[in-house]
Structures are given as structure tokens and as C-alpha cells.
PDB file of C-alpha atoms and ligand atoms in Angstrom:
ATOM      1  CA  VAL A 123      -9.367 -15.669 -15.704  1.00  0.00           C
ATOM      2  CA  GLU A 124     -10.752 -12.386 -16.570  1.00  0.00           C
ATOM      3  CA  GLU A 125     -14.373 -12.326 -17.581  1.00  0.00           C
ATOM      4  CA  LYS A 126     -15.130 -10.825 -21.124  1.00  0.00           C
ATOM      5  CA  SER A 127     -17.482  -8.038 -19.582  1.00  0.00           C
ATOM      6  CA  GLU A 128     -14.600  -6.555 -17.713  1.00  0.00           C
ATOM      7  CA  GLU A 129     -12.573  -5.951 -20.851  1.00  0.00           C
ATOM      8  CA  SER A 130     -14.583  -3.556 -22.351  1.00  0.00           C
ATOM      9  CA  SER A 131     -15.094  -0.347 -20.588  1.00  0.00           C
ATOM     10  CA  GLU A 132     -18.309   1.249 -21.576  1.00  0.00           C
ATOM     11  CA  ASN A 133     -18.804   3.073 -18.647  1.00  0.00           C
ATOM     12  CA  LEU A 134     -16.248   5.369 -18.479  1.00  0.00           C
ATOM     13  CA  GLN A 135     -16.874   8.354 -16.327  1.00  0.00           C
ATOM     14  CA  PRO A 136     -14.535  11.380 -15.281  1.00  0.00           C
ATOM     15  CA  ARG A 137     -12.846  10.738 -12.021  1.00  0.00           C
ATOM     16  CA  PRO A 138     -10.933  13.338  -9.539  1.00  0.00           C
ATOM     17  CA  PRO A 139      -7.511  13.739 -10.292  1.00  0.00           C
ATOM     18  CA  VAL A 140      -5.033  12.288  -7.708  1.00  0.00           C
ATOM     19  CA  VAL A 141      -2.137  14.591  -6.783  1.00  0.00           C
ATOM     20  CA  VAL A 142       1.128  14.463  -5.097  1.00  0.00           C
ATOM     21  CA  VAL A 143       2.621  17.525  -3.412  1.00  0.00           C
ATOM     22  CA  MET A 144       6.459  17.583  -3.654  1.00  0.00           C
ATOM     23  CA  GLY A 145       9.420  19.665  -2.907  1.00  0.00           C
ATOM     24  CA  HIS A 146      12.299  20.611  -0.766  1.00  0.00           C
ATOM     25  CA  VAL A 147      12.010  20.083   2.971  1.00  0.00           C
ATOM     26  CA  ASP A 148      10.554  23.179   4.703  1.00  0.00           C
ATOM     27  CA  HIS A 149       9.287  24.712   1.599  1.00  0.00           C
ATOM     28  CA  GLY A 150       5.767  24.464   2.865  1.00  0.00           C
ATOM     29  CA  LYS A 151       4.147  21.090   1.617  1.00  0.00           C
ATOM     30  CA  THR A 152       2.696  20.150   5.015  1.00  0.00           C
ATOM     31  CA  THR A 153       1.348  23.541   5.453  1.00  0.00           C
ATOM     32  CA  LEU A 154      -0.197  23.641   1.915  1.00  0.00           C
ATOM     33  CA  LEU A 155      -1.859  20.285   2.468  1.00  0.00           C
ATOM     34  CA  ASP A 156      -3.203  21.554   5.886  1.00  0.00           C
ATOM     35  CA  THR A 157      -4.538  24.762   4.253  1.00  0.00           C
ATOM     36  CA  ILE A 158      -6.334  22.885   1.516  1.00  0.00           C
ATOM     37  CA  ARG A 159      -7.913  20.398   4.033  1.00  0.00           C
ATOM     38  CA  LYS A 160      -8.883  23.151   6.261  1.00  0.00           C
ATOM     39  CA  THR A 161     -10.771  24.981   3.573  1.00  0.00           C
ATOM     40  CA  ASN A 162     -12.103  21.973   2.517  1.00  0.00           C
ATOM     41  CA  VAL A 163     -16.053  22.210   2.849  1.00  0.00           C
ATOM     42  CA  ALA A 164     -16.510  18.409   3.452  1.00  0.00           C
ATOM     43  CA  ALA A 165     -14.205  18.427   6.351  1.00  0.00           C
ATOM     44  CA  ARG A 166     -15.560  21.671   7.606  1.00  0.00           C
ATOM     45  CA  GLU A 167     -19.223  20.539   7.708  1.00  0.00           C
ATOM     46  CA  LYS A 168     -18.027  17.238   9.823  1.00  0.00           C
ATOM     47  CA  GLY A 169     -16.397  19.335  12.196  1.00  0.00           C
ATOM     48  CA  GLY A 170     -12.975  19.245  10.412  1.00  0.00           C
ATOM     49  CA  ILE A 171     -11.537  16.142  12.364  1.00  0.00           C
ATOM     50  CA  THR A 172      -9.621  14.493   9.750  1.00  0.00           C
ATOM     51  CA  GLN A 173      -7.945  10.924   9.910  1.00  0.00           C
ATOM     52  CA  HIS A 174      -4.377  10.312   9.117  1.00  0.00           C
ATOM     53  CA  ILE A 175      -4.868   7.746   6.304  1.00  0.00           C
ATOM     54  CA  GLY A 176      -2.134   8.829   3.934  1.00  0.00           C
ATOM     55  CA  ALA A 177      -4.489  10.456   1.544  1.00  0.00           C
ATOM     56  CA  SER A 178      -7.283  12.722   1.534  1.00  0.00           C
ATOM     57  CA  MET A 179      -9.903  13.952  -0.785  1.00  0.00           C
ATOM     58  CA  VAL A 180     -11.099  17.575  -0.643  1.00  0.00           C
ATOM     59  CA  GLU A 181     -14.454  18.548  -2.302  1.00  0.00           C
ATOM     60  CA  LEU A 182     -14.834  22.175  -3.688  1.00  0.00           C
ATOM     61  CA  PRO A 183     -17.924  24.141  -2.999  1.00  0.00           C
ATOM     62  CA  ASP A 184     -19.197  23.151  -6.671  1.00  0.00           C
ATOM     63  CA  GLY A 185     -18.781  19.493  -5.828  1.00  0.00           C
ATOM     64  CA  ARG A 186     -15.758  18.839  -7.764  1.00  0.00           C
ATOM     65  CA  LYS A 187     -13.084  16.607  -6.086  1.00  0.00           C
ATOM     66  CA  ILE A 188      -9.394  16.302  -5.811  1.00  0.00           C
ATOM     67  CA  THR A 189      -7.441  13.515  -3.978  1.00  0.00           C
ATOM     68  CA  PHE A 190      -4.090  14.437  -2.414  1.00  0.00           C
ATOM     69  CA  LEU A 191      -1.552  11.926  -1.606  1.00  0.00           C
ATOM     70  CA  ASP A 192       0.403  12.679   1.533  1.00  0.00           C
ATOM     71  CA  THR A 193       3.897  13.850   0.743  1.00  0.00           C
ATOM     72  CA  PRO A 194       6.192  11.021  -0.491  1.00  0.00           C
ATOM     73  CA  GLY A 195       9.729  10.502   0.634  1.00  0.00           C
ATOM     74  CA  HIS A 196       8.751   7.971   2.964  1.00  0.00           C
ATOM     75  CA  GLU A 197       8.965   4.319   2.915  1.00  0.00           C
ATOM     76  CA  ALA A 198       5.908   3.710   1.184  1.00  0.00           C
ATOM     77  CA  PHE A 199       6.273   5.974  -1.621  1.00  0.00           C
ATOM     78  CA  THR A 200       9.727   4.284  -2.134  1.00  0.00           C
ATOM     79  CA  SER A 201       8.044   0.971  -2.414  1.00  0.00           C
ATOM     80  CA  LEU A 202       5.231   2.311  -4.603  1.00  0.00           C
ATOM     81  CA  ARG A 203       7.960   3.657  -6.914  1.00  0.00           C
ATOM     82  CA  ALA A 204       9.953   0.751  -6.745  1.00  0.00           C
ATOM     83  CA  ARG A 205       7.073  -1.541  -8.070  1.00  0.00           C
ATOM     84  CA  GLY A 206       6.334   1.091 -10.827  1.00  0.00           C
ATOM     85  CA  ALA A 207       2.734   1.771  -9.409  1.00  0.00           C
ATOM     86  CA  GLN A 208       1.117   4.484 -11.317  1.00  0.00           C
ATOM     87  CA  VAL A 209      -0.957   6.318  -8.719  1.00  0.00           C
ATOM     88  CA  THR A 210      -0.783   9.920  -9.291  1.00  0.00           C
ATOM     89  CA  ASP A 211      -1.966  12.017 -12.269  1.00  0.00           C
ATOM     90  CA  ILE A 212      -0.414  15.350 -11.428  1.00  0.00           C
ATOM     91  CA  ALA A 213       2.537  16.617  -9.254  1.00  0.00           C
ATOM     92  CA  VAL A 214       2.488  19.944  -7.396  1.00  0.00           C
ATOM     93  CA  LEU A 215       5.955  21.125  -7.116  1.00  0.00           C
ATOM     94  CA  VAL A 216       6.281  23.477  -3.972  1.00  0.00           C
ATOM     95  CA  VAL A 217       9.209  25.828  -4.104  1.00  0.00           C
ATOM     96  CA  ALA A 218       9.632  28.524  -1.392  1.00  0.00           C
ATOM     97  CA  ALA A 219      10.277  32.005  -2.897  1.00  0.00           C
ATOM     98  CA  ASP A 220      12.582  33.041  -0.282  1.00  0.00           C
ATOM     99  CA  ASP A 221      14.857  29.885  -0.932  1.00  0.00           C
ATOM    100  CA  GLY A 222      14.613  28.947  -4.518  1.00  0.00           C
ATOM    101  CA  VAL A 223      15.326  25.509  -6.234  1.00  0.00           C
ATOM    102  CA  MET A 224      17.277  23.192  -3.791  1.00  0.00           C
ATOM    103  CA  PRO A 225      18.508  19.583  -3.971  1.00  0.00           C
ATOM    104  CA  GLN A 226      15.051  18.107  -3.171  1.00  0.00           C
ATOM    105  CA  THR A 227      13.366  20.276  -5.810  1.00  0.00           C
ATOM    106  CA  ILE A 228      15.492  18.752  -8.421  1.00  0.00           C
ATOM    107  CA  GLU A 229      14.881  15.265  -7.031  1.00  0.00           C
ATOM    108  CA  ALA A 230      11.117  15.963  -6.929  1.00  0.00           C
ATOM    109  CA  ILE A 231      11.258  17.113 -10.749  1.00  0.00           C
ATOM    110  CA  ASN A 232      13.333  14.018 -11.835  1.00  0.00           C
ATOM    111  CA  HIS A 233      10.669  11.814  -9.740  1.00  0.00           C
ATOM    112  CA  ALA A 234       7.620  13.348 -11.457  1.00  0.00           C
ATOM    113  CA  ARG A 235       9.483  13.069 -15.125  1.00  0.00           C
ATOM    114  CA  ALA A 236      10.131   9.380 -14.327  1.00  0.00           C
ATOM    115  CA  PHE A 237       6.471   8.810 -13.867  1.00  0.00           C
ATOM    116  CA  ASN A 238       5.370  11.254 -16.577  1.00  0.00           C
ATOM    117  CA  LEU A 239       3.542  13.422 -14.231  1.00  0.00           C
ATOM    118  CA  PRO A 240       2.611  16.864 -15.482  1.00  0.00           C
ATOM    119  CA  ILE A 241       4.066  19.328 -13.133  1.00  0.00           C
ATOM    120  CA  ILE A 242       2.060  22.389 -11.666  1.00  0.00           C
ATOM    121  CA  VAL A 243       4.538  24.733  -9.866  1.00  0.00           C
ATOM    122  CA  ALA A 244       3.336  26.520  -6.320  1.00  0.00           C
ATOM    123  CA  VAL A 245       5.621  29.168  -5.769  1.00  0.00           C
ATOM    124  CA  ASN A 246       5.165  29.403  -2.009  1.00  0.00           C
ATOM    125  CA  LYS A 247       5.940  31.827   1.109  1.00  0.00           C
ATOM    126  CA  ILE A 248       5.288  34.870  -1.273  1.00  0.00           C
ATOM    127  CA  ASP A 249       4.093  36.878   2.132  1.00  0.00           C
ATOM    128  CA  LYS A 250       7.731  36.869   2.948  1.00  0.00           C
ATOM    129  CA  PRO A 251       9.478  40.250   2.602  1.00  0.00           C
ATOM    130  CA  ASP A 252      12.466  38.226   0.882  1.00  0.00           C
ATOM    131  CA  ALA A 253      10.326  36.429  -1.219  1.00  0.00           C
ATOM    132  CA  ASP A 254      11.491  36.370  -4.978  1.00  0.00           C
ATOM    133  CA  PRO A 255       9.019  34.251  -7.207  1.00  0.00           C
ATOM    134  CA  GLN A 256      10.812  35.747 -10.495  1.00  0.00           C
ATOM    135  CA  LYS A 257      14.095  34.047  -9.271  1.00  0.00           C
ATOM    136  CA  VAL A 258      12.279  30.710  -8.943  1.00  0.00           C
ATOM    137  CA  ARG A 259      10.754  31.160 -12.509  1.00  0.00           C
ATOM    138  CA  ARG A 260      14.421  31.635 -13.793  1.00  0.00           C
ATOM    139  CA  GLU A 261      16.021  28.685 -11.999  1.00  0.00           C
ATOM    140  CA  LEU A 262      12.987  26.224 -12.970  1.00  0.00           C
ATOM    141  CA  SER A 263      13.325  27.580 -16.538  1.00  0.00           C
ATOM    142  CA  GLU A 264      16.924  26.399 -16.453  1.00  0.00           C
ATOM    143  CA  LEU A 265      15.655  22.991 -15.641  1.00  0.00           C
ATOM    144  CA  GLY A 266      13.282  23.007 -18.270  1.00  0.00           C
ATOM    145  CA  LEU A 267      10.138  24.003 -16.423  1.00  0.00           C
ATOM    146  CA  ILE A 268       9.305  27.236 -18.445  1.00  0.00           C
ATOM    147  CA  PRO A 269       6.269  29.453 -17.189  1.00  0.00           C
ATOM    148  CA  GLU A 270       3.190  29.872 -19.443  1.00  0.00           C
ATOM    149  CA  GLU A 271       3.675  33.726 -19.171  1.00  0.00           C
ATOM    150  CA  TRP A 272       7.098  33.163 -20.658  1.00  0.00           C
ATOM    151  CA  GLY A 273       5.910  30.886 -23.622  1.00  0.00           C
ATOM    152  CA  GLY A 274       6.326  27.803 -21.923  1.00  0.00           C
ATOM    153  CA  ASP A 275       3.855  24.950 -20.884  1.00  0.00           C
ATOM    154  CA  THR A 276       4.299  25.017 -17.204  1.00  0.00           C
ATOM    155  CA  ILE A 277       1.551  26.439 -14.840  1.00  0.00           C
ATOM    156  CA  PHE A 278       3.035  28.793 -12.045  1.00  0.00           C
ATOM    157  CA  VAL A 279       1.195  29.907  -9.100  1.00  0.00           C
ATOM    158  CA  ASP A 280       2.474  32.469  -6.612  1.00  0.00           C
ATOM    159  CA  ILE A 281       0.780  31.339  -3.162  1.00  0.00           C
ATOM    160  CA  SER A 282       1.085  31.489   0.541  1.00  0.00           C
ATOM    161  CA  ALA A 283       0.302  28.266   2.157  1.00  0.00           C
ATOM    162  CA  LYS A 284       0.323  29.950   5.274  1.00  0.00           C
ATOM    163  CA  THR A 285      -2.133  32.998   4.641  1.00  0.00           C
ATOM    164  CA  GLY A 286      -3.941  30.752   2.116  1.00  0.00           C
ATOM    165  CA  LYS A 287      -3.473  33.236  -0.468  1.00  0.00           C
ATOM    166  CA  ASN A 288      -4.053  32.065  -3.898  1.00  0.00           C
ATOM    167  CA  VAL A 289      -4.506  28.342  -2.888  1.00  0.00           C
ATOM    168  CA  ASP A 290      -7.941  28.558  -4.431  1.00  0.00           C
ATOM    169  CA  THR A 291      -6.282  29.544  -7.753  1.00  0.00           C
ATOM    170  CA  LEU A 292      -3.870  26.612  -7.466  1.00  0.00           C
ATOM    171  CA  LEU A 293      -6.924  24.246  -6.875  1.00  0.00           C
ATOM    172  CA  GLU A 294      -8.556  25.684  -9.986  1.00  0.00           C
ATOM    173  CA  TYR A 295      -5.373  25.190 -12.112  1.00  0.00           C
ATOM    174  CA  ILE A 296      -5.235  21.391 -10.967  1.00  0.00           C
ATOM    175  CA  LEU A 297      -8.776  20.745 -11.887  1.00  0.00           C
ATOM    176  CA  LEU A 298      -8.016  22.496 -15.271  1.00  0.00           C
ATOM    177  CA  LEU A 299      -5.223  20.041 -16.023  1.00  0.00           C
ATOM    178  CA  ALA A 300      -7.156  17.231 -14.816  1.00  0.00           C
ATOM    179  CA  GLU A 301      -9.888  18.145 -17.448  1.00  0.00           C
ATOM    180  CA  LEU A 302      -7.312  18.387 -20.133  1.00  0.00           C
ATOM    181  CA  LEU A 303      -6.073  14.873 -18.936  1.00  0.00           C
ATOM    182  CA  GLU A 304      -9.472  13.518 -19.321  1.00  0.00           C
ATOM    183  CA  LEU A 305      -9.308  11.343 -16.387  1.00  0.00           C
ATOM    184  CA  LYS A 306     -11.714   8.480 -16.434  1.00  0.00           C
ATOM    185  CA  ALA A 307     -12.483   5.438 -14.676  1.00  0.00           C
ATOM    186  CA  ASP A 308     -15.397   2.894 -14.938  1.00  0.00           C
ATOM    187  CA  PRO A 309     -17.240   2.928 -11.438  1.00  0.00           C
ATOM    188  CA  THR A 310     -19.498  -0.187 -12.377  1.00  0.00           C
ATOM    189  CA  LYS A 311     -16.683  -2.617 -12.437  1.00  0.00           C
ATOM    190  CA  LYS A 312     -15.332  -4.809  -9.753  1.00  0.00           C
ATOM    191  CA  ALA A 313     -12.941  -2.659  -7.797  1.00  0.00           C
ATOM    192  CA  LYS A 314      -9.309  -2.302  -8.381  1.00  0.00           C
ATOM    193  CA  GLY A 315      -7.003  -0.402  -6.362  1.00  0.00           C
ATOM    194  CA  VAL A 316      -3.357   0.067  -5.061  1.00  0.00           C
ATOM    195  CA  ILE A 317      -2.173  -0.182  -1.597  1.00  0.00           C
ATOM    196  CA  ILE A 318      -0.957   3.286  -0.200  1.00  0.00           C
ATOM    197  CA  GLU A 319      -0.132   2.473   3.416  1.00  0.00           C
ATOM    198  CA  ALA A 320      -0.275  -0.597   5.670  1.00  0.00           C
ATOM    199  CA  LYS A 321      -0.047  -1.115   9.314  1.00  0.00           C
ATOM    200  CA  LEU A 322      -0.791  -3.621  11.996  1.00  0.00           C
ATOM    201  CA  ASP A 323      -3.242  -2.135  14.513  1.00  0.00           C
ATOM    202  CA  LYS A 324      -3.496  -3.737  18.010  1.00  0.00           C
ATOM    203  CA  GLN A 325      -7.327  -3.698  18.023  1.00  0.00           C
ATOM    204  CA  ARG A 326      -8.109  -3.866  14.612  1.00  0.00           C
ATOM    205  CA  GLY A 327      -5.573  -5.912  12.812  1.00  0.00           C
ATOM    206  CA  PRO A 328      -4.098  -5.474   9.463  1.00  0.00           C
ATOM    207  CA  VAL A 329      -5.202  -2.041   8.165  1.00  0.00           C
ATOM    208  CA  ALA A 330      -4.455  -0.516   4.855  1.00  0.00           C
ATOM    209  CA  THR A 331      -5.303   2.536   2.972  1.00  0.00           C
ATOM    210  CA  VAL A 332      -6.554   1.755  -0.412  1.00  0.00           C
ATOM    211  CA  LEU A 333      -6.579   3.980  -3.307  1.00  0.00           C
ATOM    212  CA  VAL A 334      -9.461   2.995  -5.449  1.00  0.00           C
ATOM    213  CA  GLN A 335      -8.456   3.417  -9.274  1.00  0.00           C
ATOM    214  CA  GLU A 336     -11.248   1.239 -11.042  1.00  0.00           C
ATOM    215  CA  GLY A 337     -14.620   0.267 -10.065  1.00  0.00           C
ATOM    216  CA  THR A 338     -16.401   0.751  -6.497  1.00  0.00           C
ATOM    217  CA  LEU A 339     -15.134  -1.045  -3.605  1.00  0.00           C
ATOM    218  CA  ARG A 340     -17.994  -2.133  -1.331  1.00  0.00           C
ATOM    219  CA  VAL A 341     -18.044  -3.583   2.257  1.00  0.00           C
ATOM    220  CA  GLY A 342     -18.330  -7.525   2.012  1.00  0.00           C
ATOM    221  CA  ASP A 343     -16.231  -7.497  -1.186  1.00  0.00           C
ATOM    222  CA  VAL A 344     -13.532 -10.333  -1.251  1.00  0.00           C
ATOM    223  CA  PHE A 345     -10.245  -9.408  -2.727  1.00  0.00           C
ATOM    224  CA  VAL A 346      -6.645 -10.441  -3.473  1.00  0.00           C
ATOM    225  CA  ALA A 347      -3.753  -8.058  -2.585  1.00  0.00           C
ATOM    226  CA  GLY A 348      -0.443  -9.264  -3.394  1.00  0.00           C
ATOM    227  CA  VAL A 349       0.217 -12.101  -1.360  1.00  0.00           C
ATOM    228  CA  THR A 350      -2.415 -11.673   0.741  1.00  0.00           C
ATOM    229  CA  TYR A 351      -6.294 -11.488   0.549  1.00  0.00           C
ATOM    230  CA  GLY A 352      -9.356 -10.814   2.487  1.00  0.00           C
ATOM    231  CA  ARG A 353     -12.832  -9.362   2.744  1.00  0.00           C
ATOM    232  CA  VAL A 354     -13.807  -5.910   3.349  1.00  0.00           C
ATOM    233  CA  ARG A 355     -15.235  -5.664   6.876  1.00  0.00           C
ATOM    234  CA  ALA A 356     -15.317  -1.919   7.071  1.00  0.00           C
ATOM    235  CA  MET A 357     -14.091   1.078   5.321  1.00  0.00           C
ATOM    236  CA  ILE A 358     -13.232   4.558   6.905  1.00  0.00           C
ATOM    237  CA  ASP A 359     -12.531   7.555   4.835  1.00  0.00           C
ATOM    238  CA  ASP A 360     -10.254  10.320   5.399  1.00  0.00           C
ATOM    239  CA  LYS A 361     -12.628  12.310   7.666  1.00  0.00           C
ATOM    240  CA  GLY A 362     -13.070   9.328   9.935  1.00  0.00           C
ATOM    241  CA  ARG A 363     -16.439   8.445   8.488  1.00  0.00           C
ATOM    242  CA  ASN A 364     -17.500   4.661   8.282  1.00  0.00           C
ATOM    243  CA  ILE A 365     -18.556   4.222   4.539  1.00  0.00           C
ATOM    244  CA  LYS A 366     -19.876   1.384   2.570  1.00  0.00           C
ATOM    245  CA  GLU A 367     -18.704   1.882  -0.841  1.00  0.00           C
ATOM    246  CA  ALA A 368     -15.803   3.821  -2.292  1.00  0.00           C
ATOM    247  CA  GLY A 369     -15.538   4.688  -6.106  1.00  0.00           C
ATOM    248  CA  PRO A 370     -12.581   5.690  -8.355  1.00  0.00           C
ATOM    249  CA  SER A 371      -9.922   7.950  -7.017  1.00  0.00           C
ATOM    250  CA  THR A 372     -11.090   7.616  -3.572  1.00  0.00           C
ATOM    251  CA  PRO A 373      -8.845   7.030  -0.541  1.00  0.00           C
ATOM    252  CA  VAL A 374     -10.107   4.619   1.939  1.00  0.00           C
ATOM    253  CA  GLU A 375      -8.899   2.787   5.062  1.00  0.00           C
ATOM    254  CA  VAL A 376      -9.768  -0.958   4.743  1.00  0.00           C
ATOM    255  CA  LEU A 377     -10.392  -3.489   7.404  1.00  0.00           C
ATOM    256  CA  GLY A 378     -10.407  -7.048   6.760  1.00  0.00           C
ATOM    257  CA  PHE A 379      -6.970  -8.344   5.344  1.00  0.00           C
ATOM    258  CA  GLU A 380      -5.495 -11.809   6.179  1.00  0.00           C
ATOM    259  CA  ASP A 381      -2.002 -10.262   6.711  1.00  0.00           C
ATOM    260  CA  LEU A 382      -0.387  -6.924   6.246  1.00  0.00           C
ATOM    261  CA  PRO A 383      -0.360  -5.945   2.338  1.00  0.00           C
ATOM    262  CA  ILE A 384       2.791  -4.131   1.056  1.00  0.00           C
ATOM    263  CA  PRO A 385       2.499  -0.795  -0.284  1.00  0.00           C
ATOM    264  CA  GLY A 386       2.335  -0.698  -4.043  1.00  0.00           C
ATOM    265  CA  ASP A 387       0.578  -3.816  -4.077  1.00  0.00           C
ATOM    266  CA  THR A 388      -2.689  -4.029  -6.267  1.00  0.00           C
ATOM    267  CA  LEU A 389      -5.871  -4.879  -4.567  1.00  0.00           C
ATOM    268  CA  LYS A 390      -8.362  -6.641  -6.826  1.00  0.00           C
ATOM    269  CA  VAL A 391     -11.858  -7.766  -5.998  1.00  0.00           C
ATOM    270  CA  VAL A 392     -12.647 -11.188  -7.042  1.00  0.00           C
ATOM    271  CA  ASP A 393     -15.806 -13.439  -7.019  1.00  0.00           C
ATOM    272  CA  ASP A 394     -15.206 -15.741  -3.889  1.00  0.00           C
ATOM    273  CA  GLU A 395     -12.456 -16.551  -1.193  1.00  0.00           C
ATOM    274  CA  LYS A 396     -11.297 -19.484  -3.068  1.00  0.00           C
ATOM    275  CA  THR A 397     -10.248 -17.308  -5.864  1.00  0.00           C
ATOM    276  CA  ALA A 398      -8.764 -14.900  -3.706  1.00  0.00           C
ATOM    277  CA  ARG A 399      -6.600 -17.489  -1.792  1.00  0.00           C
ATOM    278  CA  GLU A 400      -5.539 -19.071  -5.090  1.00  0.00           C
ATOM    279  CA  LEU A 401      -4.502 -15.867  -6.540  1.00  0.00           C
ATOM    280  CA  ALA A 402      -2.501 -14.770  -3.467  1.00  0.00           C
ATOM    281  CA  GLU A 403      -0.905 -18.077  -3.521  1.00  0.00           C
ATOM    282  CA  GLU A 404       0.198 -17.474  -7.070  1.00  0.00           C
ATOM    283  CA  ASN A 405       1.520 -14.068  -6.231  1.00  0.00           C
ATOM    284  CA  ARG A 406       3.523 -15.562  -3.404  1.00  0.00           C
ATOM    285  CA  THR A 407       5.101 -18.179  -5.843  1.00  0.00           C
ATOM    286  CA  LYS A 408       6.040 -15.566  -8.480  1.00  0.00           C
ATOM    287  CA  LEU A 409       7.541 -13.475  -5.786  1.00  0.00           C
ATOM    288  CA  GLN A 410       9.551 -16.433  -4.645  1.00  0.00           C
ATOM    289  CA  GLN A 411      10.685 -16.980  -8.013  1.00  0.00           C
ATOM    290  CA  GLN A 412      11.659 -13.417  -8.663  1.00  0.00           C
ATOM    291  CA  GLU A 413      13.678 -13.395  -5.426  1.00  0.00           C
ATOM    292  CA  LYS A 414      15.446 -16.577  -6.562  1.00  0.00           C
ATOM    293  CA  ALA A 415      16.324 -15.029  -9.983  1.00  0.00           C
ATOM    294  CA  PRO A 416      19.739 -13.186 -10.230  1.00  0.00           C
ATOM    295  CA  LYS A 417      19.072  -9.528 -10.430  1.00  0.00           C
ATOM    296  CA  ALA A 418      19.601  -7.818 -13.530  1.00  0.00           C
ATOM    297  CA  LEU A 419      22.017  -5.079 -13.204  1.00  0.00           C
TER     298      LEU A 419
HETATM  299  P1  GDP B 709       7.413  20.972   4.547  1.00  0.00           P
HETATM  300  O1  GDP B 709       8.764  20.333   5.012  1.00  0.00           O
HETATM  301  O2  GDP B 709       7.734  21.063   2.923  1.00  0.00           O
HETATM  302  O3  GDP B 709       6.217  20.253   4.638  1.00  0.00           O
HETATM  303  O4  GDP B 709       7.422  22.570   4.805  1.00  0.00           O
HETATM  304  P2  GDP B 709       6.290  22.885   6.096  1.00  0.00           P
HETATM  305  O5  GDP B 709       5.016  22.962   5.728  1.00  0.00           O
HETATM  306  O6  GDP B 709       6.360  22.000   7.399  1.00  0.00           O
HETATM  307  O7  GDP B 709       6.821  24.216   6.380  1.00  0.00           O
HETATM  308  C1  GDP B 709       7.973  24.586   6.874  1.00  0.00           C
HETATM  309  C2  GDP B 709       8.051  26.099   7.674  1.00  0.00           C
HETATM  310  O8  GDP B 709       7.599  26.900   6.610  1.00  0.00           O
HETATM  311  C3  GDP B 709       6.991  26.125   8.730  1.00  0.00           C
HETATM  312  O9  GDP B 709       7.431  26.878   9.883  1.00  0.00           O
HETATM  313  C4  GDP B 709       5.827  26.851   8.031  1.00  0.00           C
HETATM  314  O10 GDP B 709       4.964  27.619   8.933  1.00  0.00           O
HETATM  315  C5  GDP B 709       6.488  27.608   7.078  1.00  0.00           C
HETATM  316  N1  GDP B 709       5.784  28.077   5.868  1.00  0.00           N
HETATM  317  C6  GDP B 709       5.124  27.197   5.229  1.00  0.00           C
HETATM  318  N2  GDP B 709       4.550  27.763   4.178  1.00  0.00           N
HETATM  319  C7  GDP B 709       4.393  29.140   4.504  1.00  0.00           C
HETATM  320  C8  GDP B 709       4.138  30.635   3.991  1.00  0.00           C
HETATM  321  O11 GDP B 709       3.551  30.326   2.743  1.00  0.00           O
HETATM  322  N3  GDP B 709       4.543  31.587   4.252  1.00  0.00           N
HETATM  323  C9  GDP B 709       5.518  31.689   5.453  1.00  0.00           C
HETATM  324  N4  GDP B 709       5.637  32.750   5.811  1.00  0.00           N
HETATM  325  N5  GDP B 709       5.849  30.485   5.868  1.00  0.00           N
HETATM  326  C10 GDP B 709       5.391  29.296   5.600  1.00  0.00           C
END
């Protein structure tokens, strides 16, 4: 039963964009994410020790933030996709300028289109002598991604993930696009988010990375997450810091699950443990019914 006050969103505020970096293997996705994290002021101030939690938030010198999900292709993202979870706002398509469009480039485009994600193209490895960024533009134009400079509506940025050249420009374009998308969330609501990753930690028990999508998640909050539930015992951000609260678009590692949640599941803060248990039970029943029902197609 939803409370009335939760239905209206009078407190909408701009939130950071959630970005996924996609592209063919070896085209430079990991290098790009590493470069972005290294130049990230927040990480640098704390000594640059980043935690692997499946997502990270970078902060520009002026305070603007961007959340990056780790590159998909792994199980978690497939599960997110299968559940139709809308997690990301923008896709950055990395294409190596010395290689051009490859099978996984096309896969990535299809993936982004299936989710209605606007695409920004990062033409990478322009430091290489055999780089041909114009060829990448031609090949992608044939696939319907026409550069703005050719009269289309796709932003292309020539970068070198390795040297860092133009990576700041790429971030600017991401934020520009985010502004056009008018991404907003209400930080005053009870938190709602999506499970990005989950693992069983020998010492800490079930641990999951949650991307907060609405509201603010706090230590002590009681939640339901798919067929499981729990109470937030501790939260750790992508820089390894213990935090007490996490607002919209923040990825955070959460401790306090009864059982391992499933990536793609929604986490929702509720009033008390009884409600959490009941909702988890309801979800379990629903899931069992779905499993029994004959599959469409
Ligand atoms: P991923 O598979 O897409 O994550 O690709 P990686 O980031 O692992 O990069 C694959 C290889 O390309 C590595 O050896 C990187 O050092 C190299 N690489 C990535 N970006 C650049 C770049 O901008 N310039 C050059 N010269 N090499 C790059």
C-alpha cells in the first residue's frame, strides 16, 4: 500500500547522469574508465584508492557529478537487461580509431537502442599513427549514427583514453546531454534503487551494490529487495569510505541483506521489518507463479 505523500513528487531536483561505457573488446573501455577515475578530484584527494563495486561516481572540479557503471557484458548486466531494468541514462560508445566498427560495436548500438539510450561516440586511440577517426564516422553513419558536424544528431569526440587527450571534453558533452535530458529525482523520498552487483562475502555476509534512483538511502533503513529483505547495516562508497546516506544516482555497497539479492532487483525502503518480510514473501510467490507459467514464445 503506497502512501499518498509518495505519489506526488514536489521535490524533484537535478541528479547526476548514470552512464554506461560500451564497445568492442580492446577498444579501450577499461582504460577510459581508469583515466576518468584517475583524473577525478574526489578520488585524488583521498589518495586515489578506489573500490571495485561495479560503478563509480566522478566529481568534476566544479562539483558536477557523473556515475559510471562498469562495462556490461557480464552476467549482472544480462540479468539487468532481462529484467528490463532501466538503470542508465546515457551510453558512451567507444570505437578504436585504428580498428573501426566491429561486431560488438554493433551489439552495443543495438543494446543502447533497445533501452532508448542516447549515444555519445568516443573515437578512441587517436594517438595511434594508423588512427582514422573519419573512417569511424563513415562506418557509424551507415548504422544511423550521424555526426553533428555532418548534420546529424550524434556527438562524436576524438579521444585518447591512454594519454587522456580530450577526455575532459567527453565529460563535458556527457554533462551537456544530461542537462538536455533534464534528469531529476526526489532526494526527500524513501529510497528506491536497483541491485547492480551482489556477492557473498565470507566475513561480511551478503553484500550488494545498489544504485540509488529515488530518495536517500540511509544506514538503519529497512528494505525489501526482490525476494529478500534487510536493514542497512553499513554503506561503503566507491572510494572505500563509510557513508551514512546516499542520494539519487549514487552507487553504494550495502551490508545488511538477509539473503543474496539478484542483480536487476529493485530495492525499496519500507516502514518496518514486518512489511519488508511480507513484501519479500509476496515477490517470492509471484516469482514461483511466473516460473510455473508456460513461457510466452
Ligand atoms: P577494453 O577491452 O575495451 O576494456 O579495452 P582496454 O581498455 O583493455 O584496452 C585494450 C588495449 O588498448 C590496452 O592495451 C590499452 O592500453 C590500449 N588502449 C586503450 N586506449 C588506448 C588509447 O587511447 N591509445 C592507445 N595507443 N592504446 C590504447
